[in-house]
Every structure is written in C-alpha cells, then in structure tokens.
C-alpha cells in the first residue's frame, strides 16, 4: 500500500460548510469531498443546467509562474518549453487550456493558464499538483519563480443564472467573456475570477483566500437560484459536455491528437509555425498532426437505456474476440435522459455514426460513435 493511500484525507477550507449542508462525503484525490448534498445527484445536475450550481474545487492546485526578469512574456516563453500551446499570445486578462506533455507525447496533466499582467496564474488537477509543481521547478527555476497558492480556495459557479448571481456581489463580472480572467473584488474580498468552468455551461471559477472562502460561498448560497453541487453531478455534467477527465479520458499514454484535443494546439506551435515544437514529445505529437494517430477519443451513445461504464471493452461486432478499444467515461446523462460515454477506438472506426459494441456483464451492447458535446455548451463569447 502506498504512502498516499495510508495518508489521512485532507480537507478543503469549505469542509465544515459541506457537513453543515448535509453533504455525503467521499475520498477523492486525497481529500474528503462532497459527492452529493440532500437534493441528490439528479436534481443537482438539472439545477445546474437550468439555474446555477456551486462547486468546491479547492482540492485543485493553484500556482503562480513569474519570470525573474519581471516580464510576463519571459514566463510565457519558459512555459512553452513544457506545453504544446501558444502561451506567449495569451493577452493580459485572458486564459487558455493547456497540457503538460512527456517525452513520448503523453499527457502529464491538463491545466488552465491565465495572464495576470506581470505573471501567469495556473490551475492544475488535484491528483497531479505535487508532481506538476516539481516539474515546473525542475525545468523552469532558472528563469522563473514558482509559487504555490496553497492558502487559497477555489470554487466554480456554473449555469445560466451564474452571471446574475455573481453580479450581485460584483457587477463588473457581467462584462466578462468566456476565458476572461483576472482580479475582481467580490463582497469586499479580493479574488481571482475567470469566466470558465468544466460543465459546458456559462459560469465562473473563483480563487478566494482560504479564510474568506466560507463567507463568500455563504453569500452566494443565500441566493435561492444557487445550490451546492457535489462530485457526482460534476462528473455527469462534464461528461455531457464531452470534456476529458484527467486520469480517465487522458493520461500519460495519450497524446493531444489521440485525445481529440488538436483544437488546443495553436498553429504557431505546429510544424511550419514560428515557434513550432520545443516541448516534450514534440516529434511524436507533430508527426501525428501530419499523419494522424492510430486511435482516437470519441463520443459514444448506447442504443438502449443501460449505461456503459468506464473500463468496458469495445468490439467491432457482436462476436469478435479481440477488443478494439475501451470506454474511459460513461454513465447516464440526466439532461439527455439517456446514457452517454466516451472512449478510444481505432481511427478507422471513429467516424460519427459508426456502430461498435461494448461488453457489459457478458452481453454485447451496441453503441454509435457520436459528436461531442452531447449537450451544446452555453459559453458567453
């Protein structure tokens, strides 16, 4: 048993609030986290799609990357040594999705990068945050200061009424567009706010000092349009949005091309671009941009009502013995009132409308390759 498995669970600054709200708590990424509240996963999911849901994502990592030269452009150039994205062109007050890659083109983690004018602000996954910080220090310490913001909480407010709820505390947020990011003052609390999230809905992520987090969350939950939402609905919302969950849909063995994340790699970092390559695994990743990859992440819709879960083997037909891929995320989509899934298939079988079969409890269930997102996103662009 690893040291991580025997370590006591950590608590976010909102732990007492979760318990007071009747949350069912479960271990997740080393933290004691709410999986659902008294409303239940189904109602929490549908409430977020219709009104506004509030998520505690304080277990995620928050980091500052600041160039020793004092120039944010130097920090951006340094970070481009570790990610295939165009970081240099992120304008002040804007944010971009990125991935740390390894030498084989696999993904060490995915992250958000914001330009705060004189430094970069990074949000990374909870399970990877220690390794991510060590990775940054090992490769960028000569050029940059790396600061862990472990004294801050992180919350997400998502849904069509997120803007009106947050604007009651800070009217300025109404002028923000998708992926705008920067300091804002909410209820007299200095926060970092981005117009982003991971549900497919319009909304915001808010970094707040840990000792002010409960006051801010309580102020938001005083609004009857806002409900607290647990991990269960967070997962079904992001699955309907067709968004990757690190460690499930993408990991150290999947490249951005295999993961259908080509859109996240700008032309300037691809072959022929002004700053092409120069990141770990560039040779393999850029070759896949040119020639394609042998496999690809796809959306999947089971023909029946039975959900097809993570780990289910995929087959080309009802009788073949050799699997051709596997499901990496799957469950019931409450907004669609139908099961949905994502998984990897040979690229030759990845066209929308292709029928494949998943093995579930000894039965072969038909699924069709489907376009994602399963539920259209509502980002304010």
Coordinates of N, CA and C in Angstrom, one line a residue, residues 84-286:
X84 N 2.5 22.2 -25.4 CA 2.4 22.5 -26.8 C 1.6 23.7 -27.2
X85 N 1.1 24.4 -26.2 CA 0.2 25.6 -26.6 C 1.0 26.9 -26.8
X86 N 0.3 27.8 -27.4 CA 0.8 29.2 -27.6 C 0.5 30.0 -26.3
X87 N 1.5 30.1 -25.5 CA 1.3 30.8 -24.2 C 1.6 32.3 -24.4
X88 N 2.5 32.6 -25.3 CA 3.0 33.9 -25.5 C 1.9 34.9 -25.9
X89 N 0.9 34.4 -26.7 CA -0.1 35.2 -27.2 C -1.3 35.4 -26.3
X90 N -1.3 34.8 -25.1 CA -2.4 35.0 -24.2 C -2.3 36.4 -23.7
X91 N -3.3 37.2 -24.1 CA -3.4 38.6 -23.7 C -3.6 38.8 -22.2
X92 N -3.1 39.9 -21.7 CA -3.4 40.2 -20.2 C -5.0 40.1 -20.0
X93 N -5.3 39.4 -18.9 CA -6.8 39.3 -18.7 C -7.4 38.1 -19.4
X94 N -6.7 37.3 -20.0 CA -7.2 36.1 -20.8 C -6.6 34.8 -20.2
X95 N -7.3 33.7 -20.5 CA -6.9 32.4 -20.0 C -7.0 31.4 -21.2
X96 N -6.2 30.3 -21.1 CA -6.1 29.3 -22.2 C -6.0 27.9 -21.6
X97 N -6.5 26.9 -22.2 CA -6.4 25.5 -21.8 C -5.1 24.9 -22.4
X98 N -4.3 24.2 -21.6 CA -3.0 23.7 -22.0 C -2.8 22.3 -21.4
X99 N -1.7 21.6 -21.8 CA -1.3 20.3 -21.3 C 0.2 20.2 -21.1
X100 N 0.6 19.7 -20.0 CA 2.0 19.3 -19.8 C 2.2 17.9 -20.5
X101 N 3.2 17.8 -21.4 CA 3.5 16.6 -22.1 C 4.7 15.9 -21.6
X102 N 4.9 14.6 -21.9 CA 6.1 13.9 -21.5 C 6.9 13.6 -22.8
X103 N 8.0 13.0 -22.7 CA 8.9 12.8 -23.9 C 8.3 11.9 -24.9
X104 N 7.3 11.1 -24.5 CA 6.6 10.2 -25.5 C 5.4 10.8 -26.1
X105 N 5.1 12.1 -25.8 CA 4.0 12.8 -26.3 C 2.7 12.6 -25.4
X106 N 2.8 11.8 -24.3 CA 1.7 11.6 -23.4 C 1.4 12.8 -22.6
X107 N 0.3 12.8 -21.9 CA -0.1 14.0 -21.1 C 0.1 13.7 -19.6
X108 N 1.0 14.6 -19.0 CA 1.3 14.5 -17.6 C 0.1 15.1 -16.8
X109 N -0.6 16.1 -17.4 CA -1.7 16.8 -16.7 C -2.3 17.8 -17.7
X110 N -3.5 18.2 -17.5 CA -4.0 19.3 -18.3 C -4.3 20.5 -17.3
X111 N -4.3 21.7 -17.8 CA -4.3 22.8 -16.9 C -4.8 24.1 -17.6
X112 N -5.2 25.1 -16.8 CA -5.5 26.4 -17.3 C -4.4 27.4 -17.0
X113 N -4.2 28.2 -18.0 CA -3.1 29.3 -17.8 C -3.7 30.6 -18.1
X114 N -3.6 31.5 -17.1 CA -4.1 32.9 -17.3 C -2.9 33.9 -17.2
X115 N -3.1 35.0 -18.0 CA -2.1 36.0 -18.0 C -2.6 37.1 -17.1
X116 N -2.0 37.3 -16.0 CA -2.4 38.4 -15.0 C -1.6 39.6 -15.1
X117 N -1.0 39.9 -16.3 CA -0.3 41.1 -16.5 C 1.2 41.0 -16.2
X118 N 1.6 40.7 -15.0 CA 3.0 40.6 -14.7 C 3.4 39.1 -14.3
X119 N 2.5 38.2 -14.3 CA 2.8 36.8 -14.1 C 1.7 35.9 -14.7
X120 N 1.9 34.6 -14.7 CA 1.0 33.7 -15.2 C 0.3 33.0 -14.0
X121 N -0.9 32.7 -14.0 CA -1.7 32.0 -13.0 C -2.1 30.7 -13.5
X122 N -1.7 29.6 -12.9 CA -2.0 28.2 -13.4 C -3.0 27.5 -12.4
X123 N -3.9 26.8 -13.0 CA -4.8 25.9 -12.2 C -4.6 24.4 -12.7
X124 N -4.2 23.5 -11.9 CA -3.9 22.1 -12.3 C -4.7 21.2 -11.5
X125 N -4.7 19.9 -11.9 CA -5.6 18.9 -11.3 C -5.0 18.5 -9.9
X126 N -6.0 18.1 -9.0 CA -5.6 17.8 -7.6 C -4.7 16.7 -7.5
X127 N -4.9 15.6 -8.3 CA -4.1 14.4 -8.1 C -2.7 14.6 -8.7
X128 N -2.5 15.6 -9.5 CA -1.2 15.8 -10.1 C -0.4 17.0 -9.6
X129 N -1.0 17.8 -8.7 CA -0.5 19.1 -8.4 C 0.9 19.1 -7.8
X130 N 1.2 18.1 -7.0 CA 2.6 18.0 -6.4 C 3.6 17.7 -7.5
X131 N 3.2 16.8 -8.4 CA 4.1 16.4 -9.5 C 4.3 17.6 -10.5
X132 N 3.2 18.3 -10.7 CA 3.2 19.5 -11.6 C 4.2 20.6 -11.1
X133 N 4.1 20.8 -9.8 CA 4.9 21.9 -9.2 C 6.4 21.4 -9.2
X134 N 6.6 20.2 -9.0 CA 8.0 19.7 -9.1 C 8.5 19.7 -10.5
X135 N 7.7 19.4 -11.5 CA 8.0 19.5 -12.9 C 8.4 20.9 -13.3
X136 N 7.6 21.9 -12.8 CA 7.9 23.3 -13.1 C 9.2 23.7 -12.5
X137 N 9.4 23.3 -11.2 CA 10.7 23.7 -10.5 C 11.9 23.0 -11.2
X138 N 11.7 21.8 -11.6 CA 12.9 21.1 -12.2 C 13.3 21.8 -13.6
X139 N 12.4 22.3 -14.3 CA 12.7 22.8 -15.6 C 12.7 24.3 -15.8
X140 N 12.0 25.0 -14.9 CA 11.9 26.5 -15.1 C 12.5 27.3 -14.0
X141 N 13.1 26.7 -13.0 CA 13.5 27.5 -11.8 C 14.6 28.5 -12.2
X142 N 15.4 28.2 -13.2 CA 16.4 29.2 -13.6 C 15.8 30.5 -14.1
X143 N 14.7 30.4 -14.7 CA 14.1 31.6 -15.4 C 12.9 32.2 -14.6
X144 N 12.3 31.3 -13.7 CA 11.0 31.8 -13.1 C 11.0 31.4 -11.6
X145 N 10.2 32.2 -10.9 CA 9.8 31.9 -9.6 C 8.5 31.1 -9.7
X146 N 8.4 30.0 -8.9 CA 7.2 29.2 -8.9 C 6.6 29.3 -7.5
X147 N 5.4 29.8 -7.4 CA 4.8 29.9 -6.0 C 3.5 29.1 -6.0
X148 N 3.4 28.3 -5.0 CA 2.2 27.5 -4.7 C 1.2 28.4 -3.9
X149 N 0.0 28.5 -4.4 CA -1.0 29.3 -3.7 C -1.9 28.4 -2.8
X150 N -1.2 27.6 -1.9 CA -2.0 26.7 -1.1 C -2.9 27.3 -0.1
X151 N -2.7 28.6 0.1 CA -3.6 29.4 1.0 C -4.8 29.9 0.4
X152 N -5.2 29.4 -0.8 CA -6.4 29.9 -1.5 C -7.3 28.7 -1.7
X153 N -8.6 29.0 -1.7 CA -9.7 28.0 -2.1 C -10.1 28.3 -3.5
X154 N -10.8 27.4 -4.1 CA -11.2 27.6 -5.5 C -12.7 27.1 -5.6
X155 N -13.6 27.9 -6.1 CA -14.9 27.5 -6.3 C -15.4 27.7 -7.7
X156 N -16.4 27.0 -8.2 CA -16.9 27.2 -9.5 C -18.4 27.5 -9.4
X157 N -18.9 28.5 -10.1 CA -20.3 28.8 -10.1 C -20.7 28.7 -11.6
X158 N -21.6 27.7 -11.8 CA -21.9 27.3 -13.2 C -23.4 27.3 -13.5
X159 N -23.8 27.7 -14.7 CA -25.2 27.6 -15.0 C -25.7 28.9 -15.6
X160 N -26.9 28.9 -16.2 CA -27.5 30.1 -16.9 C -27.7 31.3 -15.9
X161 N -27.9 31.0 -14.6 CA -28.0 32.1 -13.7 C -26.8 32.4 -12.9
X162 N -25.6 31.9 -13.3 CA -24.4 32.2 -12.6 C -24.0 33.7 -12.7
X163 N -24.2 34.2 -13.9 CA -23.8 35.7 -14.1 C -24.7 36.5 -13.1
X164 N -26.0 36.4 -13.1 CA -26.8 37.2 -12.3 C -26.5 37.0 -10.8
X165 N -26.2 35.8 -10.4 CA -25.9 35.5 -9.0 C -24.6 36.2 -8.6
X166 N -23.6 36.1 -9.5 CA -22.3 36.7 -9.1 C -22.3 38.2 -9.3
X167 N -23.1 38.7 -10.2 CA -23.1 40.1 -10.4 C -23.7 40.9 -9.2
X168 N -24.5 40.2 -8.4 CA -25.0 40.8 -7.2 C -23.8 41.2 -6.2
X169 N -22.7 40.4 -6.3 CA -21.6 40.7 -5.5 C -20.5 41.5 -6.2
X170 N -20.6 41.6 -7.5 CA -19.6 42.3 -8.3 C -20.1 42.6 -9.7
X171 N -20.8 43.7 -9.9 CA -21.5 43.9 -11.2 C -20.5 43.8 -12.4
X172 N -19.3 44.1 -12.2 CA -18.3 44.1 -13.3 C -18.2 42.7 -14.0
X173 N -18.5 41.6 -13.3 CA -18.4 40.3 -13.9 C -19.3 40.1 -15.2
X174 N -20.3 40.9 -15.2 CA -21.3 40.8 -16.4 C -20.6 41.2 -17.7
X175 N -19.5 42.0 -17.7 CA -18.9 42.3 -18.9 C -17.8 41.3 -19.3
X176 N -17.5 40.3 -18.5 CA -16.5 39.3 -18.8 C -17.0 38.4 -19.9
X177 N -16.2 38.0 -20.8 CA -16.5 37.0 -21.8 C -15.8 35.7 -21.5
X178 N -16.2 34.6 -22.2 CA -15.6 33.3 -22.0 C -14.0 33.3 -22.0
X179 N -13.4 32.9 -21.0 CA -11.9 32.8 -20.8 C -11.3 34.2 -20.5
X180 N -12.1 35.2 -20.1 CA -11.6 36.4 -19.5 C -11.2 36.0 -18.1
X181 N -10.1 36.6 -17.5 CA -9.6 36.2 -16.2 C -8.9 37.3 -15.6
X182 N -9.0 37.5 -14.3 CA -8.2 38.5 -13.6 C -8.7 38.8 -12.2
X183 N -8.1 39.7 -11.5 CA -8.5 40.0 -10.1 C -9.9 40.7 -10.2
X184 N -10.8 40.4 -9.2 CA -12.0 41.1 -9.0 C -12.3 41.1 -7.5
X185 N -13.1 42.1 -7.1 CA -13.4 42.2 -5.7 C -14.9 41.8 -5.5
X186 N -15.1 40.7 -4.8 CA -16.4 40.1 -4.5 C -16.8 40.2 -3.1
X187 N -17.9 41.0 -2.7 CA -18.3 41.1 -1.3 C -17.1 41.6 -0.5
X188 N -16.3 42.6 -1.0 CA -15.2 43.1 -0.3 C -14.1 42.1 -0.1
X189 N -14.0 41.1 -0.9 CA -13.0 40.1 -0.8 C -12.2 40.1 -2.1
X190 N -10.9 40.2 -2.0 CA -10.0 40.2 -3.3 C -9.9 38.8 -3.8
X191 N -10.4 38.6 -5.0 CA -10.5 37.2 -5.6 C -9.8 37.3 -7.0
X192 N -9.5 36.1 -7.6 CA -9.2 36.0 -9.0 C -10.4 35.3 -9.6
X193 N -10.9 35.9 -10.7 CA -12.1 35.3 -11.3 C -11.9 35.0 -12.8
X194 N -12.3 33.9 -13.3 CA -12.2 33.6 -14.7 C -13.6 33.2 -15.1
X195 N -14.0 33.6 -16.4 CA -15.3 33.1 -16.9 C -15.0 31.8 -17.6
X196 N -15.1 30.8 -16.9 CA -14.8 29.4 -17.4 C -15.4 28.4 -16.4
X197 N -15.2 27.2 -16.7 CA -15.7 26.1 -15.9 C -15.6 24.8 -16.6
X198 N -16.2 23.7 -16.1 CA -16.0 22.4 -16.7 C -17.3 21.7 -16.8
X199 N -18.4 22.4 -17.0 CA -19.7 21.8 -17.1 C -20.3 22.0 -18.5
X200 N -19.7 22.8 -19.3 CA -20.3 23.2 -20.6 C -21.2 24.4 -20.5
X201 N -21.5 24.8 -19.2 CA -22.4 25.9 -19.0 C -21.6 27.2 -18.9
X202 N -22.2 28.3 -19.2 CA -21.6 29.6 -18.8 C -21.4 29.6 -17.3
X203 N -20.3 30.3 -16.9 CA -20.1 30.4 -15.5 C -18.7 30.9 -15.1
X204 N -18.3 30.7 -13.9 CA -17.1 31.4 -13.4 C -16.4 30.4 -12.5
X205 N -15.0 30.5 -12.4 CA -14.2 29.9 -11.4 C -13.6 31.0 -10.6
X206 N -13.6 30.9 -9.3 CA -13.2 32.0 -8.4 C -12.2 31.5 -7.4
X207 N -11.0 32.1 -7.4 CA -10.0 31.8 -6.4 C -10.1 32.8 -5.3
X208 N -10.2 32.3 -4.1 CA -10.5 33.2 -2.9 C -9.6 32.8 -1.8
X209 N -9.1 33.8 -1.0 CA -8.3 33.4 0.2 C -9.0 32.4 1.1
X210 N -8.3 31.4 1.5 CA -8.9 30.3 2.3 C -9.8 30.8 3.4
X211 N -9.3 31.8 4.1 CA -10.0 32.2 5.3 C -11.3 33.0 5.0
X212 N -11.5 33.4 3.7 CA -12.7 34.1 3.3 C -13.6 33.2 2.5
X213 N -13.2 32.0 2.2 CA -14.0 31.2 1.3 C -15.4 30.9 1.8
X214 N -15.5 30.6 3.1 CA -16.8 30.2 3.6 C -17.8 31.4 3.6
X215 N -17.3 32.6 3.9 CA -18.1 33.8 3.8 C -18.6 34.1 2.4
X216 N -17.7 33.9 1.4 CA -18.1 34.1 0.0 C -19.1 33.1 -0.4
X217 N -18.8 31.8 -0.1 CA -19.8 30.7 -0.5 C -21.1 30.9 0.1
X218 N -21.1 31.3 1.4 CA -22.4 31.5 2.1 C -23.2 32.6 1.5
X219 N -22.5 33.7 1.0 CA -23.2 34.8 0.4 C -23.8 34.4 -1.0
X220 N -23.1 33.5 -1.7 CA -23.6 33.0 -2.9 C -24.8 32.1 -2.7
X221 N -24.7 31.2 -1.7 CA -25.8 30.3 -1.4 C -27.0 30.9 -0.8
X222 N -26.9 32.2 -0.3 CA -28.1 32.9 0.1 C -29.0 33.2 -1.0
X223 N -28.5 33.2 -2.2 CA -29.3 33.4 -3.4 C -30.1 32.1 -3.7
X224 N -31.4 32.2 -3.8 CA -32.2 30.9 -4.0 C -32.0 30.3 -5.3
X225 N -31.3 31.0 -6.3 CA -31.0 30.4 -7.6 C -29.8 29.4 -7.5
X226 N -29.0 29.5 -6.4 CA -27.8 28.8 -6.3 C -27.9 27.6 -5.3
X227 N -27.5 26.4 -5.8 CA -27.5 25.2 -5.0 C -26.0 24.7 -4.9
X228 N -25.6 24.1 -3.7 CA -24.3 23.4 -3.7 C -24.4 22.1 -4.5
X229 N -23.3 21.8 -5.2 CA -23.3 20.6 -6.1 C -22.1 19.8 -5.8
X230 N -22.3 18.5 -5.8 CA -21.2 17.5 -5.4 C -20.5 16.9 -6.6
X231 N -19.6 16.0 -6.3 CA -18.8 15.4 -7.4 C -19.6 14.6 -8.3
X232 N -20.7 14.0 -7.8 CA -21.5 13.2 -8.7 C -22.0 13.9 -9.9
X233 N -22.7 15.1 -9.6 CA -23.2 15.9 -10.7 C -22.1 16.6 -11.5
X234 N -21.0 16.9 -10.8 CA -19.9 17.5 -11.6 C -19.4 16.5 -12.7
X235 N -19.4 15.2 -12.4 CA -18.9 14.3 -13.4 C -19.9 14.1 -14.5
X236 N -21.2 14.0 -14.2 CA -22.2 13.8 -15.2 C -22.3 15.1 -16.1
X237 N -22.2 16.2 -15.5 CA -22.2 17.5 -16.3 C -21.0 17.6 -17.3
X238 N -19.8 17.2 -16.8 CA -18.6 17.3 -17.7 C -18.7 16.2 -18.8
X239 N -19.3 15.1 -18.4 CA -19.4 14.0 -19.4 C -20.3 14.4 -20.5
X240 N -21.5 15.0 -20.2 CA -22.4 15.5 -21.2 C -21.8 16.6 -22.1
X241 N -20.8 17.4 -21.5 CA -20.1 18.4 -22.2 C -19.0 17.9 -23.0
X242 N -18.7 16.5 -22.9 CA -17.7 15.9 -23.7 C -16.3 16.3 -23.3
X243 N -16.1 16.7 -22.1 CA -14.8 17.2 -21.6 C -14.0 16.1 -21.0
X244 N -12.7 16.0 -21.2 CA -11.9 15.0 -20.7 C -11.7 15.1 -19.2
X245 N -11.7 13.9 -18.5 CA -11.3 13.9 -17.1 C -9.9 13.3 -17.0
X246 N -9.0 14.1 -16.5 CA -7.6 13.6 -16.5 C -7.5 12.3 -15.6
X247 N -6.7 11.3 -16.1 CA -6.6 10.1 -15.4 C -7.6 9.0 -15.8
X248 N -8.6 9.5 -16.6 CA -9.6 8.6 -17.2 C -9.6 8.7 -18.7
X249 N -10.0 9.9 -19.2 CA -10.0 10.0 -20.7 C -8.7 10.4 -21.3
X250 N -7.8 11.0 -20.6 CA -6.4 11.3 -21.0 C -5.5 11.0 -19.9
X251 N -4.3 10.6 -20.2 CA -3.3 10.3 -19.2 C -1.9 10.2 -19.9
X252 N -0.9 9.7 -19.2 CA 0.5 9.7 -19.7 C 0.6 8.9 -21.0
X253 N -0.4 8.1 -21.4 CA -0.3 7.2 -22.6 C -1.0 7.8 -23.7
X254 N -1.7 8.9 -23.6 CA -2.5 9.5 -24.7 C -1.9 10.8 -25.1
X255 N -1.8 11.1 -26.4 CA -1.3 12.3 -26.9 C -2.5 13.3 -27.1
X256 N -2.2 14.6 -27.4 CA -3.3 15.5 -27.7 C -4.0 15.1 -28.9
X257 N -3.4 14.5 -29.9 CA -4.1 14.1 -31.1 C -5.0 12.9 -30.9
X258 N -4.4 11.9 -30.1 CA -5.3 10.8 -29.8 C -6.5 11.2 -28.9
X259 N -6.3 12.2 -28.1 CA -7.3 12.6 -27.2 C -8.3 13.6 -27.9
X260 N -8.2 13.8 -29.2 CA -9.1 14.7 -30.0 C -9.0 16.1 -29.4
X261 N -7.8 16.5 -29.0 CA -7.5 17.8 -28.5 C -6.7 18.7 -29.4
X262 N -6.7 18.4 -30.7 CA -6.0 19.2 -31.7 C -6.3 20.7 -31.6
X263 N -7.6 21.0 -31.3 CA -8.0 22.4 -31.3 C -7.2 23.2 -30.2
X264 N -6.7 22.5 -29.2 CA -6.0 23.2 -28.2 C -4.5 23.6 -28.5
X265 N -4.0 23.0 -29.6 CA -2.6 23.3 -30.1 C -2.7 24.3 -31.2
X266 N -2.2 25.5 -31.0 CA -2.3 26.6 -32.0 C -1.3 26.3 -33.1
X267 N -1.6 26.9 -34.3 CA -0.8 26.7 -35.5 C 0.7 27.1 -35.3
X268 N 0.9 28.1 -34.5 CA 2.2 28.6 -34.3 C 3.2 27.6 -33.6
X269 N 2.6 26.6 -32.9 CA 3.4 25.6 -32.2 C 3.5 24.3 -33.1
X270 N 2.7 24.3 -34.2 CA 2.8 23.1 -35.1 C 3.9 23.2 -36.1
X271 N 4.1 22.2 -36.9 CA 5.2 22.2 -37.9 C 4.9 23.4 -38.9
X272 N 5.9 24.2 -39.2 CA 5.8 25.3 -40.0 C 5.4 26.6 -39.3
X273 N 5.0 26.5 -38.0 CA 4.7 27.7 -37.2 C 6.0 28.3 -36.7
X274 N 5.9 29.6 -36.3 CA 7.0 30.4 -35.9 C 7.7 29.8 -34.7
X275 N 7.0 29.2 -33.8 CA 7.5 28.6 -32.6 C 7.1 27.1 -32.5
X276 N 7.3 26.4 -33.6 CA 6.9 25.0 -33.7 C 7.8 24.2 -32.8
X277 N 7.2 23.2 -32.1 CA 8.0 22.2 -31.4 C 8.6 22.8 -30.1
X278 N 9.6 22.1 -29.6 CA 10.4 22.6 -28.5 C 9.8 22.2 -27.2
X279 N 8.7 21.4 -27.2 CA 8.1 20.9 -26.0 C 8.3 19.4 -25.9
X280 N 8.2 18.7 -24.7 CA 8.4 17.3 -24.6 C 7.5 16.5 -25.5
X281 N 8.0 15.5 -26.2 CA 7.2 14.7 -27.1 C 6.8 15.4 -28.4
X282 N 7.5 16.5 -28.8 CA 7.1 17.2 -30.0 C 7.2 16.4 -31.2
X283 N 8.2 15.6 -31.4 CA 8.4 14.8 -32.6 C 7.2 13.9 -32.8
X284 N 6.8 13.2 -31.8 CA 5.6 12.3 -32.0 C 4.3 13.1 -32.2
X285 N 4.1 14.1 -31.4 CA 2.8 14.8 -31.5 C 2.7 15.5 -32.8
X286 N 3.8 16.2 -33.3 CA 3.7 16.9 -34.6 C 3.6 15.9 -35.7

